[in-house]
Amino acid sequence: MPDRTSDPTYRILMNGVTGRMGYRQHLLRSILAIRDDGGIALPDGTRLQVEPVLLGRNADKLARLADQHQIADWSTDLDTALAEDPAPIYFDSQVTSERKKAILKAVAAGKHVFTEKPIAETVAEGQELVDAAERHGIINGVVHDKLYLPGLMKLKRLVDSGYFGRILSVRGEFGYWVFEGDYLPAQRPSWNYRAQDGGGMVLDMFCHWNYVLENLFGAVEAVTAKAVTHIPERWDENGERYDATADDAAYAIFELAGGIIAQVNSSWAVRVERKELVEFQVDGTHGSAVAGLFNCRIQPRESTPMPVWNPDLPTTEDFRGQWREIPDNQVFRNGFRAQWEQFLLDVHAGRPHAYDFSAGVRGLELVDAGLTSSAEGRRVALR
């Protein structure tokens, strides 16, 4: 057995892990998975170890999680933890409305910061975080999990290989039906549907679409969007009715660098009739592809069929059967864990993380432009 006493260990203050995403993806499938696998292998033969410290407001929940997963330390006192715990890293997956002030405290305490998105509620608040991080010289990162998904990694390989020729357009469909809470319990937290608590489809998902589009196809230069609240009333976790004040759907056209047009529909009030909960179709002069969370199907120019429009006869072609799957010819890990490992390696090496607070601000700029476009009924240029 190798001597592991020389392995570097990073304590991580994890705030908000009692929530669905914070627990399932960040604690359970990322940090605890890394810990239980013995850490991350380093070039010198040592392994980067992790030690989570749980933070939150509910002592009972924190104590149960700590006991269930053999975690030694937890606290409901953020200020004391930041001031006294030697942990070099702070992670935030709280509700959006609580994020900025907690991150500013962590940065002031000299902690490196990894955070869920959106990093704040406004562009100005996001820029505060960028400026604070620069002043204190801390390494910072924002969750860009979708770039690490198998389907989008396959799609990125196609883009990089020149498979598409000249890319013409991107069409994205995302969402599913979130139950109102009266007929069946809602499968998403109620704060997502209250604007006063930081909820809203545009604020939530345009941050994602910005980094997906800019990293795969090109920077967003302009947006035309319509945000709506399809379901005006919902029932919360306690069965209490409340007014849904946040938009639950957004329909947008994004103009990208290079003349690419991207159309993305996002909705919590749509029933799924596609293979995956999110799919992007990319059409180019030399080929097309449809990518989801895990799968990616292609139809190159040389095998493109020739459909004929005839409203007098029923369609007999199996259009979906005319596409072919890209095989899983590499090992794909959980996307959240993959980015966590990259962030931890960047902290260990003392180098900037590729997807930093500035990337988070660009997402907020798209949010702001989308909301402005929707409110004023016009195209909004970003660059």
PDB file of N, CA and C in Angstrom, residues 192-193 199-203 206 225-232 234 244-252 265-270 370-371 373-375:
ATOM      1  N   ASN A 192     -38.262  28.584  -7.385  1.00  0.00           N
ATOM      2  CA  ASN A 192     -37.960  28.770  -8.800  1.00  0.00           C
ATOM      3  C   ASN A 192     -39.048  29.540  -9.541  1.00  0.00           C
ATOM      4  N   TYR A 193     -40.244  29.616  -8.964  1.00  0.00           N
ATOM      5  CA  TYR A 193     -41.369  30.253  -9.638  1.00  0.00           C
ATOM      6  C   TYR A 193     -41.783  31.559  -8.971  1.00  0.00           C
ATOM      7  N   GLY A 199     -36.195  33.361  -8.728  1.00  0.00           N
ATOM      8  CA  GLY A 199     -36.642  32.386  -9.709  1.00  0.00           C
ATOM      9  C   GLY A 199     -36.831  33.002 -11.081  1.00  0.00           C
ATOM     10  N   GLY A 200     -37.079  32.137 -12.058  1.00  0.00           N
ATOM     11  CA  GLY A 200     -37.336  32.604 -13.417  1.00  0.00           C
ATOM     12  C   GLY A 200     -36.561  31.802 -14.441  1.00  0.00           C
ATOM     13  N   MET A 201     -37.226  31.436 -15.525  1.00  0.00           N
ATOM     14  CA  MET A 201     -36.600  30.649 -16.576  1.00  0.00           C
ATOM     15  C   MET A 201     -35.439  31.391 -17.232  1.00  0.00           C
ATOM     16  N   VAL A 202     -35.615  32.669 -17.531  1.00  0.00           N
ATOM     17  CA  VAL A 202     -34.550  33.417 -18.196  1.00  0.00           C
ATOM     18  C   VAL A 202     -33.319  33.501 -17.302  1.00  0.00           C
ATOM     19  N   LEU A 203     -33.510  33.868 -16.041  1.00  0.00           N
ATOM     20  CA  LEU A 203     -32.380  33.970 -15.115  1.00  0.00           C
ATOM     21  C   LEU A 203     -31.701  32.620 -14.927  1.00  0.00           C
ATOM     22  N   PHE A 206     -30.794  31.101 -19.321  1.00  0.00           N
ATOM     23  CA  PHE A 206     -30.007  31.865 -20.300  1.00  0.00           C
ATOM     24  C   PHE A 206     -28.526  31.874 -19.925  1.00  0.00           C
ATOM     25  N   ALA A 225     -36.261  37.848 -27.588  1.00  0.00           N
ATOM     26  CA  ALA A 225     -36.815  36.848 -26.669  1.00  0.00           C
ATOM     27  C   ALA A 225     -38.204  37.237 -26.189  1.00  0.00           C
ATOM     28  N   LYS A 226     -38.945  36.224 -25.786  1.00  0.00           N
ATOM     29  CA  LYS A 226     -40.243  36.419 -25.137  1.00  0.00           C
ATOM     30  C   LYS A 226     -40.306  35.517 -23.914  1.00  0.00           C
ATOM     31  N   ALA A 227     -40.382  36.119 -22.750  1.00  0.00           N
ATOM     32  CA  ALA A 227     -40.515  35.380 -21.494  1.00  0.00           C
ATOM     33  C   ALA A 227     -41.963  35.450 -21.032  1.00  0.00           C
ATOM     34  N   VAL A 228     -42.515  34.324 -20.601  1.00  0.00           N
ATOM     35  CA  VAL A 228     -43.919  34.278 -20.195  1.00  0.00           C
ATOM     36  C   VAL A 228     -44.083  33.451 -18.930  1.00  0.00           C
ATOM     37  N   THR A 229     -45.188  33.682 -18.256  1.00  0.00           N
ATOM     38  CA  THR A 229     -45.594  32.838 -17.126  1.00  0.00           C
ATOM     39  C   THR A 229     -46.848  32.102 -17.553  1.00  0.00           C
ATOM     40  N   HIS A 230     -46.680  30.860 -17.994  1.00  0.00           N
ATOM     41  CA  HIS A 230     -47.815  30.088 -18.478  1.00  0.00           C
ATOM     42  C   HIS A 230     -48.724  29.635 -17.339  1.00  0.00           C
ATOM     43  N   ILE A 231     -48.123  29.271 -16.200  1.00  0.00           N
ATOM     44  CA  ILE A 231     -48.886  28.759 -15.051  1.00  0.00           C
ATOM     45  C   ILE A 231     -48.851  29.825 -13.959  1.00  0.00           C
ATOM     46  N   PRO A 232     -49.925  30.584 -13.756  1.00  0.00           N
ATOM     47  CA  PRO A 232     -49.885  31.734 -12.854  1.00  0.00           C
ATOM     48  C   PRO A 232     -50.025  31.404 -11.371  1.00  0.00           C
ATOM     49  N   ARG A 234     -49.329  28.207  -8.312  1.00  0.00           N
ATOM     50  CA  ARG A 234     -48.763  26.900  -7.985  1.00  0.00           C
ATOM     51  C   ARG A 234     -48.931  26.650  -6.490  1.00  0.00           C
ATOM     52  N   ALA A 244     -47.363  32.499  -8.899  1.00  0.00           N
ATOM     53  CA  ALA A 244     -46.115  32.294  -9.637  1.00  0.00           C
ATOM     54  C   ALA A 244     -45.752  33.615 -10.309  1.00  0.00           C
ATOM     55  N   THR A 245     -44.797  34.316  -9.753  1.00  0.00           N
ATOM     56  CA  THR A 245     -44.435  35.650 -10.242  1.00  0.00           C
ATOM     57  C   THR A 245     -43.258  35.632 -11.204  1.00  0.00           C
ATOM     58  N   ALA A 246     -42.629  34.474 -11.370  1.00  0.00           N
ATOM     59  CA  ALA A 246     -41.477  34.366 -12.258  1.00  0.00           C
ATOM     60  C   ALA A 246     -41.880  33.724 -13.581  1.00  0.00           C
ATOM     61  N   ASP A 247     -41.156  34.065 -14.634  1.00  0.00           N
ATOM     62  CA  ASP A 247     -41.419  33.445 -15.929  1.00  0.00           C
ATOM     63  C   ASP A 247     -41.070  31.961 -15.881  1.00  0.00           C
ATOM     64  N   ASP A 248     -41.954  31.118 -16.442  1.00  0.00           N
ATOM     65  CA  ASP A 248     -41.698  29.681 -16.460  1.00  0.00           C
ATOM     66  C   ASP A 248     -41.393  29.159 -17.865  1.00  0.00           C
ATOM     67  N   ALA A 249     -41.283  30.060 -18.841  1.00  0.00           N
ATOM     68  CA  ALA A 249     -40.921  29.674 -20.202  1.00  0.00           C
ATOM     69  C   ALA A 249     -40.303  30.869 -20.902  1.00  0.00           C
ATOM     70  N   ALA A 250     -39.414  30.586 -21.847  1.00  0.00           N
ATOM     71  CA  ALA A 250     -38.781  31.650 -22.627  1.00  0.00           C
ATOM     72  C   ALA A 250     -38.490  31.119 -24.020  1.00  0.00           C
ATOM     73  N   TYR A 251     -38.788  31.923 -25.002  1.00  0.00           N
ATOM     74  CA  TYR A 251     -38.602  31.560 -26.405  1.00  0.00           C
ATOM     75  C   TYR A 251     -37.675  32.604 -27.024  1.00  0.00           C
ATOM     76  N   ALA A 252     -36.553  32.160 -27.573  1.00  0.00           N
ATOM     77  CA  ALA A 252     -35.526  33.132 -27.946  1.00  0.00           C
ATOM     78  C   ALA A 252     -34.856  32.799 -29.270  1.00  0.00           C
ATOM     79  N   ASN A 265     -35.959  27.133 -27.243  1.00  0.00           N
ATOM     80  CA  ASN A 265     -37.178  27.170 -26.443  1.00  0.00           C
ATOM     81  C   ASN A 265     -36.901  26.523 -25.092  1.00  0.00           C
ATOM     82  N   SER A 266     -37.289  27.190 -24.019  1.00  0.00           N
ATOM     83  CA  SER A 266     -37.088  26.683 -22.664  1.00  0.00           C
ATOM     84  C   SER A 266     -38.415  26.768 -21.930  1.00  0.00           C
ATOM     85  N   SER A 267     -38.882  25.669 -21.345  1.00  0.00           N
ATOM     86  CA  SER A 267     -40.191  25.708 -20.711  1.00  0.00           C
ATOM     87  C   SER A 267     -40.333  24.669 -19.618  1.00  0.00           C
ATOM     88  N   TRP A 268     -40.964  25.111 -18.512  1.00  0.00           N
ATOM     89  CA  TRP A 268     -41.383  24.183 -17.458  1.00  0.00           C
ATOM     90  C   TRP A 268     -42.850  23.823 -17.637  1.00  0.00           C
ATOM     91  N   ALA A 269     -43.419  24.182 -18.775  1.00  0.00           N
ATOM     92  CA  ALA A 269     -44.835  23.892 -19.054  1.00  0.00           C
ATOM     93  C   ALA A 269     -44.950  23.249 -20.431  1.00  0.00           C
ATOM     94  N   VAL A 270     -44.124  22.239 -20.672  1.00  0.00           N
ATOM     95  CA  VAL A 270     -44.123  21.534 -21.950  1.00  0.00           C
ATOM     96  C   VAL A 270     -43.996  20.035 -21.677  1.00  0.00           C
ATOM     97  N   GLY A 370     -32.134  39.408 -22.628  1.00  0.00           N
ATOM     98  CA  GLY A 370     -33.337  38.640 -22.894  1.00  0.00           C
ATOM     99  C   GLY A 370     -34.559  39.235 -22.224  1.00  0.00           C
ATOM    100  N   LEU A 371     -34.405  39.647 -20.971  1.00  0.00           N
ATOM    101  CA  LEU A 371     -35.533  40.251 -20.251  1.00  0.00           C
ATOM    102  C   LEU A 371     -35.907  41.605 -20.854  1.00  0.00           C
ATOM    103  N   SER A 373     -35.452  42.472 -24.017  1.00  0.00           N
ATOM    104  CA  SER A 373     -36.102  42.165 -25.287  1.00  0.00           C
ATOM    105  C   SER A 373     -37.554  41.779 -25.078  1.00  0.00           C
ATOM    106  N   SER A 374     -37.804  40.946 -24.082  1.00  0.00           N
ATOM    107  CA  SER A 374     -39.163  40.495 -23.809  1.00  0.00           C
ATOM    108  C   SER A 374     -40.045  41.653 -23.355  1.00  0.00           C
ATOM    109  N   ALA A 375     -39.528  42.476 -22.482  1.00  0.00           N
ATOM    110  CA  ALA A 375     -40.326  43.574 -21.918  1.00  0.00           C
ATOM    111  C   ALA A 375     -40.630  44.652 -22.961  1.00  0.00           C
TER     112      ALA A 375
END
